[in-house]
Amino acid sequence: MVDFLFFILSVLFIGAIIALFRGHLFLFKLIPIPNRKVATFLLIGTSIFISILPLDNESVSTATQDEQLTEEKSSSNDTSTSKNSENNSSNKASSDSKNSDKESTSNSEEKENDDNSSAKKSSDSKENEDKNEKEKENEGKNNSSQEKSSGSGKATQDNSSSNEDKKEKNTTSESTKETSKSSSPSKDKSSEVNSDPNKQKATVTRVVDGDTLEVSIDGKQDSVRLLLVDTPETKHPTKPVQDYGPEASAFAKKILSGKEVTLEFDGPKRGTYDRLLAYVSVDGESFNKMLLRQGYARYAYVYDPPYTHAEELKAAESQARSENLRIWSKENYVTDEGFVMEQEEPEPAPEPEPEPEPEPEQPESNNSNSGTGNLPYDPSGPDRDCGDFSSQAIAQAFFEAAGGPASDPHRLDGEGDGLVCESL
């Protein structure tokens, strides 16, 4: 049985060595060794078992040798006792023979001496044999201890390889945990959006310009005006296309077109034109902040402070301004009232209609509430800002004709003091 196991282990050992060189091996088309890692484990395991099998045979042989030694010792003791009895009997015979014949006694004494010397010699030779056998036993024990120590060394190697496997498994488990953790923030964000009444999911269906979008919310279309940002005009009814306006629109289309975004409301949910007023976040980043940081927009339209993200957006604008990015690269292009083109010239003040009696200019602006003949724009028409007016007086008249200061549908009175466009 031991020989058969030794043969099987030898075959596996040789197969493992071949697999280490080739990278894989199908032993007798029954035992697959797919890679070098498996071959390494198989090589270590077979070497350990092969080293153990001879130890078992040696232990059996040493046991049999011990039994033989004990039998030999017992037999030697028996022979010595028998010789002692023979000596005693011979002594008695010699004592009896002394009385009868002196020659016989002398001969018997000589024979007894010869017997004693031969017995001593035999006992000495047996003692020497016992010593030699003990020395051999000690040598065998030393060899077995050395073999056991080598086996334990191989076992430690096996343990180290198993420890390496455990480490690899631990690293894989840790990586799976990290991936599960990395996926969990997205779930947390979606749950936050669902639980926060000031946040709402939407899908961008159209980018009107840099700061205006059309979105789909639960299958319904709506318009969104980005909070606290103002990009140059591209589709204003009375203004030309302003510098960096097309670039801002292209940037918005690149980032937002067709994307799912998060709308965050801060203050009044809708503005004058019934548009949603919101911060827009895409992939977890604020698009309002992107426009300011990249120099596509200015920080503007602060109508209902305080705002949650005001400081963050101001910091983004100041960084773009310090780096002279885009709108900030043109001197005197960005003002508190909007963007001023170099080729733009102030619109001439409309000439007053001829009247029989001239009236002061100020009363004309005050009386403009009753009619719009002297105003350049219709107060109930499209949204206007300070850049649309050539003077503060005209802007003030337009503001009052639109219902100011009680009502400011065009958001011209940013400070709420009843005076508009004071920079003109």
PDB file of C-alpha atoms in Angstrom, residues 99-363:
ATOM      1  CA  ASN A  99      38.801 -35.776  47.395  1.00  0.00           C
ATOM      2  CA  SER A 100      39.111 -38.604  44.908  1.00  0.00           C
ATOM      3  CA  ASP A 101      41.874 -37.538  42.608  1.00  0.00           C
ATOM      4  CA  LYS A 102      44.184 -34.436  42.531  1.00  0.00           C
ATOM      5  CA  GLU A 103      44.827 -34.682  38.788  1.00  0.00           C
ATOM      6  CA  SER A 104      41.183 -34.642  37.977  1.00  0.00           C
ATOM      7  CA  THR A 105      40.757 -31.591  40.217  1.00  0.00           C
ATOM      8  CA  SER A 106      43.544 -29.768  38.484  1.00  0.00           C
ATOM      9  CA  ASN A 107      42.109 -30.590  35.097  1.00  0.00           C
ATOM     10  CA  SER A 108      38.657 -29.540  36.200  1.00  0.00           C
ATOM     11  CA  GLU A 109      40.047 -26.250  37.534  1.00  0.00           C
ATOM     12  CA  GLU A 110      41.741 -25.580  34.226  1.00  0.00           C
ATOM     13  CA  LYS A 111      38.516 -26.336  32.390  1.00  0.00           C
ATOM     14  CA  GLU A 112      36.598 -24.057  34.742  1.00  0.00           C
ATOM     15  CA  ASN A 113      39.071 -21.256  34.138  1.00  0.00           C
ATOM     16  CA  ASP A 114      38.751 -21.738  30.395  1.00  0.00           C
ATOM     17  CA  ASP A 115      34.973 -21.681  30.660  1.00  0.00           C
ATOM     18  CA  ASN A 116      35.030 -18.507  32.788  1.00  0.00           C
ATOM     19  CA  SER A 117      37.352 -16.730  30.367  1.00  0.00           C
ATOM     20  CA  SER A 118      35.224 -17.723  27.397  1.00  0.00           C
ATOM     21  CA  ALA A 119      32.092 -16.545  29.222  1.00  0.00           C
ATOM     22  CA  LYS A 120      33.746 -13.210  29.983  1.00  0.00           C
ATOM     23  CA  LYS A 121      34.800 -12.838  26.388  1.00  0.00           C
ATOM     24  CA  SER A 122      31.319 -13.610  25.137  1.00  0.00           C
ATOM     25  CA  SER A 123      29.796 -11.125  27.609  1.00  0.00           C
ATOM     26  CA  ASP A 124      32.318  -8.448  26.568  1.00  0.00           C
ATOM     27  CA  SER A 125      31.552  -9.039  22.891  1.00  0.00           C
ATOM     28  CA  LYS A 126      27.810  -8.770  23.566  1.00  0.00           C
ATOM     29  CA  GLU A 127      28.329  -5.527  25.467  1.00  0.00           C
ATOM     30  CA  ASN A 128      30.255  -4.150  22.523  1.00  0.00           C
ATOM     31  CA  GLU A 129      27.465  -5.202  20.189  1.00  0.00           C
ATOM     32  CA  ASP A 130      24.894  -3.468  22.411  1.00  0.00           C
ATOM     33  CA  LYS A 131      26.958  -0.270  22.353  1.00  0.00           C
ATOM     34  CA  ASN A 132      27.181  -0.383  18.565  1.00  0.00           C
ATOM     35  CA  GLU A 133      23.460  -0.954  18.272  1.00  0.00           C
ATOM     36  CA  LYS A 134      22.735   1.980  20.596  1.00  0.00           C
ATOM     37  CA  GLU A 135      24.995   4.219  18.513  1.00  0.00           C
ATOM     38  CA  LYS A 136      23.122   3.147  15.382  1.00  0.00           C
ATOM     39  CA  GLU A 137      19.809   3.895  17.068  1.00  0.00           C
ATOM     40  CA  ASN A 138      21.000   7.395  18.009  1.00  0.00           C
ATOM     41  CA  GLU A 139      22.101   8.044  14.435  1.00  0.00           C
ATOM     42  CA  GLY A 140      18.701   6.903  13.138  1.00  0.00           C
ATOM     43  CA  LYS A 141      16.920   9.212  15.579  1.00  0.00           C
ATOM     44  CA  ASN A 142      19.087  12.150  14.494  1.00  0.00           C
ATOM     45  CA  ASN A 143      18.313  11.457  10.844  1.00  0.00           C
ATOM     46  CA  SER A 144      14.599  11.206  11.554  1.00  0.00           C
ATOM     47  CA  SER A 145      14.667  14.509  13.464  1.00  0.00           C
ATOM     48  CA  GLN A 146      16.427  16.164  10.518  1.00  0.00           C
ATOM     49  CA  GLU A 147      13.856  14.789   8.105  1.00  0.00           C
ATOM     50  CA  LYS A 148      11.052  15.994  10.367  1.00  0.00           C
ATOM     51  CA  SER A 149      12.597  19.465  10.516  1.00  0.00           C
ATOM     52  CA  SER A 150      12.797  19.558   6.712  1.00  0.00           C
ATOM     53  CA  GLY A 151       9.158  18.472   6.550  1.00  0.00           C
ATOM     54  CA  SER A 152       8.196  21.219   8.977  1.00  0.00           C
ATOM     55  CA  GLY A 153      10.079  23.721   6.775  1.00  0.00           C
ATOM     56  CA  LYS A 154       8.063  22.573   3.794  1.00  0.00           C
ATOM     57  CA  ALA A 155       4.924  22.822   5.882  1.00  0.00           C
ATOM     58  CA  THR A 156       5.795  26.423   6.751  1.00  0.00           C
ATOM     59  CA  GLN A 157       6.257  27.123   3.046  1.00  0.00           C
ATOM     60  CA  ASP A 158       2.822  25.648   2.411  1.00  0.00           C
ATOM     61  CA  ASN A 159       1.390  27.771   5.211  1.00  0.00           C
ATOM     62  CA  SER A 160       3.002  30.909   3.760  1.00  0.00           C
ATOM     63  CA  SER A 161       1.504  30.164   0.332  1.00  0.00           C
ATOM     64  CA  SER A 162      -1.904  29.606   1.898  1.00  0.00           C
ATOM     65  CA  ASN A 163      -1.509  32.896   3.753  1.00  0.00           C
ATOM     66  CA  GLU A 164      -0.764  34.623   0.448  1.00  0.00           C
ATOM     67  CA  ASP A 165      -3.957  33.137  -1.015  1.00  0.00           C
ATOM     68  CA  LYS A 166      -5.916  34.413   1.967  1.00  0.00           C
ATOM     69  CA  LYS A 167      -4.408  37.891   1.455  1.00  0.00           C
ATOM     70  CA  GLU A 168      -5.438  37.838  -2.206  1.00  0.00           C
ATOM     71  CA  LYS A 169      -8.971  36.855  -1.227  1.00  0.00           C
ATOM     72  CA  ASN A 170      -9.029  39.619   1.350  1.00  0.00           C
ATOM     73  CA  THR A 171      -7.895  42.195  -1.215  1.00  0.00           C
ATOM     74  CA  THR A 172     -10.579  41.081  -3.675  1.00  0.00           C
ATOM     75  CA  SER A 173     -13.215  41.251  -0.957  1.00  0.00           C
ATOM     76  CA  GLU A 174     -11.982  44.722  -0.002  1.00  0.00           C
ATOM     77  CA  SER A 175     -12.152  45.866  -3.632  1.00  0.00           C
ATOM     78  CA  THR A 176     -15.729  44.598  -3.916  1.00  0.00           C
ATOM     79  CA  LYS A 177     -16.574  46.438  -0.714  1.00  0.00           C
ATOM     80  CA  GLU A 178     -14.999  49.619  -2.112  1.00  0.00           C
ATOM     81  CA  THR A 179     -17.010  49.312  -5.340  1.00  0.00           C
ATOM     82  CA  SER A 180     -20.173  48.803  -3.316  1.00  0.00           C
ATOM     83  CA  LYS A 181     -19.250  51.847  -1.248  1.00  0.00           C
ATOM     84  CA  SER A 182     -18.536  53.908  -4.391  1.00  0.00           C
ATOM     85  CA  SER A 183     -21.970  52.967  -5.778  1.00  0.00           C
ATOM     86  CA  SER A 184     -23.721  53.784  -2.511  1.00  0.00           C
ATOM     87  CA  PRO A 185     -23.166  57.624  -2.718  1.00  0.00           C
ATOM     88  CA  SER A 186     -25.191  57.788  -5.934  1.00  0.00           C
ATOM     89  CA  LYS A 187     -28.044  56.000  -4.183  1.00  0.00           C
ATOM     90  CA  ASP A 188     -27.708  58.357  -1.238  1.00  0.00           C
ATOM     91  CA  LYS A 189     -27.831  61.382  -3.541  1.00  0.00           C
ATOM     92  CA  SER A 190     -30.948  60.116  -5.294  1.00  0.00           C
ATOM     93  CA  SER A 191     -32.612  59.496  -1.944  1.00  0.00           C
ATOM     94  CA  GLU A 192     -31.632  63.021  -0.856  1.00  0.00           C
ATOM     95  CA  VAL A 193     -33.216  64.493  -3.995  1.00  0.00           C
ATOM     96  CA  ASN A 194     -36.412  62.520  -3.402  1.00  0.00           C
ATOM     97  CA  SER A 195     -36.593  63.573   0.253  1.00  0.00           C
ATOM     98  CA  ASP A 196     -35.648  67.266  -0.223  1.00  0.00           C
ATOM     99  CA  PRO A 197     -38.658  69.385  -1.263  1.00  0.00           C
ATOM    100  CA  ASN A 198     -36.326  72.037  -2.729  1.00  0.00           C
ATOM    101  CA  LYS A 199     -34.759  69.565  -5.188  1.00  0.00           C
ATOM    102  CA  GLN A 200     -36.268  67.918  -8.232  1.00  0.00           C
ATOM    103  CA  LYS A 201     -35.051  65.615 -10.990  1.00  0.00           C
ATOM    104  CA  ALA A 202     -35.436  66.734 -14.611  1.00  0.00           C
ATOM    105  CA  THR A 203     -34.175  65.913 -18.108  1.00  0.00           C
ATOM    106  CA  VAL A 204     -32.792  68.657 -20.359  1.00  0.00           C
ATOM    107  CA  THR A 205     -34.680  68.690 -23.660  1.00  0.00           C
ATOM    108  CA  ARG A 206     -33.338  71.970 -25.131  1.00  0.00           C
ATOM    109  CA  VAL A 207     -30.655  74.539 -24.374  1.00  0.00           C
ATOM    110  CA  VAL A 208     -32.010  77.986 -25.268  1.00  0.00           C
ATOM    111  CA  ASP A 209     -28.819  79.882 -24.398  1.00  0.00           C
ATOM    112  CA  GLY A 210     -26.146  79.868 -21.732  1.00  0.00           C
ATOM    113  CA  ASP A 211     -28.487  80.572 -18.810  1.00  0.00           C
ATOM    114  CA  THR A 212     -31.895  79.316 -20.026  1.00  0.00           C
ATOM    115  CA  LEU A 213     -33.024  75.707 -20.505  1.00  0.00           C
ATOM    116  CA  GLU A 214     -36.082  73.685 -21.356  1.00  0.00           C
ATOM    117  CA  VAL A 215     -36.566  70.530 -19.306  1.00  0.00           C
ATOM    118  CA  SER A 216     -38.959  67.631 -18.894  1.00  0.00           C
ATOM    119  CA  ILE A 217     -40.253  67.001 -15.361  1.00  0.00           C
ATOM    120  CA  ASP A 218     -42.394  63.892 -14.962  1.00  0.00           C
ATOM    121  CA  GLY A 219     -43.268  64.090 -18.659  1.00  0.00           C
ATOM    122  CA  LYS A 220     -44.187  67.807 -18.568  1.00  0.00           C
ATOM    123  CA  GLN A 221     -42.179  70.512 -20.362  1.00  0.00           C
ATOM    124  CA  ASP A 222     -41.001  73.571 -18.422  1.00  0.00           C
ATOM    125  CA  SER A 223     -38.529  76.436 -18.795  1.00  0.00           C
ATOM    126  CA  VAL A 224     -35.665  77.026 -16.340  1.00  0.00           C
ATOM    127  CA  ARG A 225     -33.694  80.241 -15.733  1.00  0.00           C
ATOM    128  CA  LEU A 226     -30.395  79.623 -13.908  1.00  0.00           C
ATOM    129  CA  LEU A 227     -30.139  81.412 -10.571  1.00  0.00           C
ATOM    130  CA  LEU A 228     -27.557  84.159  -9.945  1.00  0.00           C
ATOM    131  CA  VAL A 229     -25.842  83.922 -13.356  1.00  0.00           C
ATOM    132  CA  ASP A 230     -26.058  86.006 -16.539  1.00  0.00           C
ATOM    133  CA  THR A 231     -24.440  85.033 -19.840  1.00  0.00           C
ATOM    134  CA  PRO A 232     -24.055  87.308 -22.903  1.00  0.00           C
ATOM    135  CA  GLU A 233     -27.138  87.538 -25.107  1.00  0.00           C
ATOM    136  CA  THR A 234     -27.582  85.510 -28.285  1.00  0.00           C
ATOM    137  CA  LYS A 235     -31.348  85.701 -28.891  1.00  0.00           C
ATOM    138  CA  HIS A 236     -32.372  89.076 -27.489  1.00  0.00           C
ATOM    139  CA  PRO A 237     -35.079  90.781 -29.609  1.00  0.00           C
ATOM    140  CA  THR A 238     -33.379  94.202 -29.585  1.00  0.00           C
ATOM    141  CA  LYS A 239     -29.729  93.405 -28.889  1.00  0.00           C
ATOM    142  CA  PRO A 240     -27.079  92.015 -31.206  1.00  0.00           C
ATOM    143  CA  VAL A 241     -25.299  88.777 -30.440  1.00  0.00           C
ATOM    144  CA  GLN A 242     -22.853  89.653 -27.683  1.00  0.00           C
ATOM    145  CA  ASP A 243     -19.278  88.441 -27.350  1.00  0.00           C
ATOM    146  CA  TYR A 244     -18.916  84.995 -25.746  1.00  0.00           C
ATOM    147  CA  GLY A 245     -22.685  84.479 -25.921  1.00  0.00           C
ATOM    148  CA  PRO A 246     -22.441  81.729 -28.581  1.00  0.00           C
ATOM    149  CA  GLU A 247     -19.549  80.154 -26.668  1.00  0.00           C
ATOM    150  CA  ALA A 248     -21.631  80.070 -23.479  1.00  0.00           C
ATOM    151  CA  SER A 249     -24.538  78.460 -25.369  1.00  0.00           C
ATOM    152  CA  ALA A 250     -22.215  75.864 -26.923  1.00  0.00           C
ATOM    153  CA  PHE A 251     -20.739  75.082 -23.507  1.00  0.00           C
ATOM    154  CA  ALA A 252     -24.229  74.598 -22.044  1.00  0.00           C
ATOM    155  CA  LYS A 253     -25.239  72.311 -24.922  1.00  0.00           C
ATOM    156  CA  LYS A 254     -22.082  70.237 -24.506  1.00  0.00           C
ATOM    157  CA  ILE A 255     -22.592  69.725 -20.764  1.00  0.00           C
ATOM    158  CA  LEU A 256     -26.392  69.549 -20.468  1.00  0.00           C
ATOM    159  CA  SER A 257     -28.010  68.344 -23.704  1.00  0.00           C
ATOM    160  CA  GLY A 258     -30.105  65.256 -22.994  1.00  0.00           C
ATOM    161  CA  LYS A 259     -28.694  64.897 -19.482  1.00  0.00           C
ATOM    162  CA  GLU A 260     -30.591  64.124 -16.309  1.00  0.00           C
ATOM    163  CA  VAL A 261     -30.077  67.058 -13.951  1.00  0.00           C
ATOM    164  CA  THR A 262     -31.098  68.124 -10.464  1.00  0.00           C
ATOM    165  CA  LEU A 263     -32.959  71.385 -10.008  1.00  0.00           C
ATOM    166  CA  GLU A 264     -32.455  73.106  -6.652  1.00  0.00           C
ATOM    167  CA  PHE A 265     -34.785  75.934  -5.726  1.00  0.00           C
ATOM    168  CA  ASP A 266     -33.639  78.776  -3.465  1.00  0.00           C
ATOM    169  CA  GLY A 267     -36.311  81.356  -2.718  1.00  0.00           C
ATOM    170  CA  PRO A 268     -39.216  82.003  -5.120  1.00  0.00           C
ATOM    171  CA  LYS A 269     -39.699  78.986  -7.359  1.00  0.00           C
ATOM    172  CA  ARG A 270     -40.760  80.982 -10.440  1.00  0.00           C
ATOM    173  CA  GLY A 271     -39.828  84.384 -11.864  1.00  0.00           C
ATOM    174  CA  THR A 272     -41.600  87.145 -13.803  1.00  0.00           C
ATOM    175  CA  TYR A 273     -42.054  85.099 -16.970  1.00  0.00           C
ATOM    176  CA  ASP A 274     -43.225  82.015 -15.064  1.00  0.00           C
ATOM    177  CA  ARG A 275     -39.869  80.330 -15.550  1.00  0.00           C
ATOM    178  CA  LEU A 276     -38.422  78.069 -12.871  1.00  0.00           C
ATOM    179  CA  LEU A 277     -35.559  79.750 -11.013  1.00  0.00           C
ATOM    180  CA  ALA A 278     -33.064  77.091  -9.941  1.00  0.00           C
ATOM    181  CA  TYR A 279     -29.505  75.936  -9.567  1.00  0.00           C
ATOM    182  CA  VAL A 280     -28.792  73.142 -12.054  1.00  0.00           C
ATOM    183  CA  SER A 281     -26.507  70.240 -11.081  1.00  0.00           C
ATOM    184  CA  VAL A 282     -25.273  67.592 -13.513  1.00  0.00           C
ATOM    185  CA  ASP A 283     -23.310  64.525 -12.403  1.00  0.00           C
ATOM    186  CA  GLY A 284     -23.154  66.007  -8.911  1.00  0.00           C
ATOM    187  CA  GLU A 285     -21.551  69.314 -10.014  1.00  0.00           C
ATOM    188  CA  SER A 286     -23.156  72.768 -10.107  1.00  0.00           C
ATOM    189  CA  PHE A 287     -23.529  74.023 -13.679  1.00  0.00           C
ATOM    190  CA  ASN A 288     -24.114  77.569 -12.375  1.00  0.00           C
ATOM    191  CA  LYS A 289     -20.668  77.406 -10.787  1.00  0.00           C
ATOM    192  CA  MET A 290     -19.159  75.982 -13.999  1.00  0.00           C
ATOM    193  CA  LEU A 291     -20.386  78.970 -16.026  1.00  0.00           C
ATOM    194  CA  LEU A 292     -18.893  81.437 -13.549  1.00  0.00           C
ATOM    195  CA  ARG A 293     -15.616  79.551 -13.088  1.00  0.00           C
ATOM    196  CA  GLN A 294     -15.005  79.192 -16.838  1.00  0.00           C
ATOM    197  CA  GLY A 295     -15.690  82.901 -17.466  1.00  0.00           C
ATOM    198  CA  TYR A 296     -18.904  82.405 -19.463  1.00  0.00           C
ATOM    199  CA  ALA A 297     -21.162  84.319 -17.026  1.00  0.00           C
ATOM    200  CA  ARG A 298     -21.253  87.049 -14.409  1.00  0.00           C
ATOM    201  CA  TYR A 299     -22.795  86.898 -10.941  1.00  0.00           C
ATOM    202  CA  ALA A 300     -26.080  88.833 -11.237  1.00  0.00           C
ATOM    203  CA  TYR A 301     -29.832  89.135 -10.506  1.00  0.00           C
ATOM    204  CA  VAL A 302     -29.637  89.081  -6.710  1.00  0.00           C
ATOM    205  CA  TYR A 303     -33.316  89.820  -5.992  1.00  0.00           C
ATOM    206  CA  ASP A 304     -34.182  87.742  -2.929  1.00  0.00           C
ATOM    207  CA  PRO A 305     -31.122  87.326  -0.689  1.00  0.00           C
ATOM    208  CA  PRO A 306     -29.748  85.549   1.160  1.00  0.00           C
ATOM    209  CA  TYR A 307     -28.987  82.698  -1.246  1.00  0.00           C
ATOM    210  CA  THR A 308     -27.617  79.326  -0.172  1.00  0.00           C
ATOM    211  CA  HIS A 309     -24.753  79.137  -2.690  1.00  0.00           C
ATOM    212  CA  ALA A 310     -24.014  82.859  -3.031  1.00  0.00           C
ATOM    213  CA  GLU A 311     -20.522  82.778  -1.522  1.00  0.00           C
ATOM    214  CA  GLU A 312     -19.507  79.735  -3.513  1.00  0.00           C
ATOM    215  CA  LEU A 313     -20.626  81.328  -6.795  1.00  0.00           C
ATOM    216  CA  LYS A 314     -18.950  84.646  -5.982  1.00  0.00           C
ATOM    217  CA  ALA A 315     -15.682  82.828  -5.330  1.00  0.00           C
ATOM    218  CA  ALA A 316     -15.934  81.078  -8.715  1.00  0.00           C
ATOM    219  CA  GLU A 317     -16.526  84.427 -10.457  1.00  0.00           C
ATOM    220  CA  SER A 318     -13.555  86.059  -8.696  1.00  0.00           C
ATOM    221  CA  GLN A 319     -11.269  83.207  -9.786  1.00  0.00           C
ATOM    222  CA  ALA A 320     -12.317  83.619 -13.416  1.00  0.00           C
ATOM    223  CA  ARG A 321     -11.864  87.389 -13.173  1.00  0.00           C
ATOM    224  CA  SER A 322      -8.361  87.026 -11.703  1.00  0.00           C
ATOM    225  CA  GLU A 323      -7.408  84.708 -14.571  1.00  0.00           C
ATOM    226  CA  ASN A 324      -8.973  87.002 -17.235  1.00  0.00           C
ATOM    227  CA  LEU A 325     -11.074  84.166 -18.641  1.00  0.00           C
ATOM    228  CA  ARG A 326     -13.366  84.885 -21.608  1.00  0.00           C
ATOM    229  CA  ILE A 327     -15.806  87.686 -20.660  1.00  0.00           C
ATOM    230  CA  TRP A 328     -13.206  89.048 -18.245  1.00  0.00           C
ATOM    231  CA  SER A 329     -10.556  89.249 -20.982  1.00  0.00           C
ATOM    232  CA  LYS A 330     -12.293  92.311 -22.513  1.00  0.00           C
ATOM    233  CA  GLU A 331     -11.775  95.539 -20.648  1.00  0.00           C
ATOM    234  CA  ASN A 332     -14.954  97.264 -19.461  1.00  0.00           C
ATOM    235  CA  TYR A 333     -17.074  94.566 -21.116  1.00  0.00           C
ATOM    236  CA  VAL A 334     -18.721  93.354 -17.891  1.00  0.00           C
ATOM    237  CA  THR A 335     -20.684  95.869 -15.845  1.00  0.00           C
ATOM    238  CA  ASP A 336     -23.166  95.679 -13.020  1.00  0.00           C
ATOM    239  CA  GLU A 337     -25.985  96.176 -15.543  1.00  0.00           C
ATOM    240  CA  GLY A 338     -24.840  93.646 -18.124  1.00  0.00           C
ATOM    241  CA  PHE A 339     -22.409  93.437 -21.033  1.00  0.00           C
ATOM    242  CA  VAL A 340     -21.343  96.453 -23.135  1.00  0.00           C
ATOM    243  CA  MET A 341     -20.187  95.893 -26.694  1.00  0.00           C
ATOM    244  CA  GLU A 342     -17.484  98.237 -28.029  1.00  0.00           C
ATOM    245  CA  GLN A 343     -19.358  98.919 -31.258  1.00  0.00           C
ATOM    246  CA  GLU A 344     -22.547  99.684 -29.409  1.00  0.00           C
ATOM    247  CA  GLU A 345     -23.480 103.352 -29.270  1.00  0.00           C
ATOM    248  CA  PRO A 346     -25.985 104.818 -26.845  1.00  0.00           C
ATOM    249  CA  GLU A 347     -29.397 104.980 -28.369  1.00  0.00           C
ATOM    250  CA  PRO A 348     -30.468 108.600 -29.002  1.00  0.00           C
ATOM    251  CA  ALA A 349     -33.122 109.916 -26.714  1.00  0.00           C
ATOM    252  CA  PRO A 350     -36.457 109.970 -28.462  1.00  0.00           C
ATOM    253  CA  GLU A 351     -37.449 113.429 -29.618  1.00  0.00           C
ATOM    254  CA  PRO A 352     -40.510 114.747 -27.817  1.00  0.00           C
ATOM    255  CA  GLU A 353     -43.578 115.191 -29.912  1.00  0.00           C
ATOM    256  CA  PRO A 354     -44.321 118.806 -30.801  1.00  0.00           C
ATOM    257  CA  GLU A 355     -46.672 120.375 -28.373  1.00  0.00           C
ATOM    258  CA  PRO A 356     -48.042 123.852 -28.180  1.00  0.00           C
ATOM    259  CA  GLU A 357     -46.535 124.405 -24.776  1.00  0.00           C
ATOM    260  CA  PRO A 358     -43.170 122.802 -23.936  1.00  0.00           C
ATOM    261  CA  GLU A 359     -43.023 120.873 -20.715  1.00  0.00           C
ATOM    262  CA  PRO A 360     -39.991 120.083 -18.565  1.00  0.00           C
ATOM    263  CA  GLU A 361     -38.293 116.787 -19.220  1.00  0.00           C
ATOM    264  CA  GLN A 362     -38.803 115.406 -15.710  1.00  0.00           C
ATOM    265  CA  PRO A 363     -42.561 115.767 -15.691  1.00  0.00           C
TER     266      PRO A 363
END
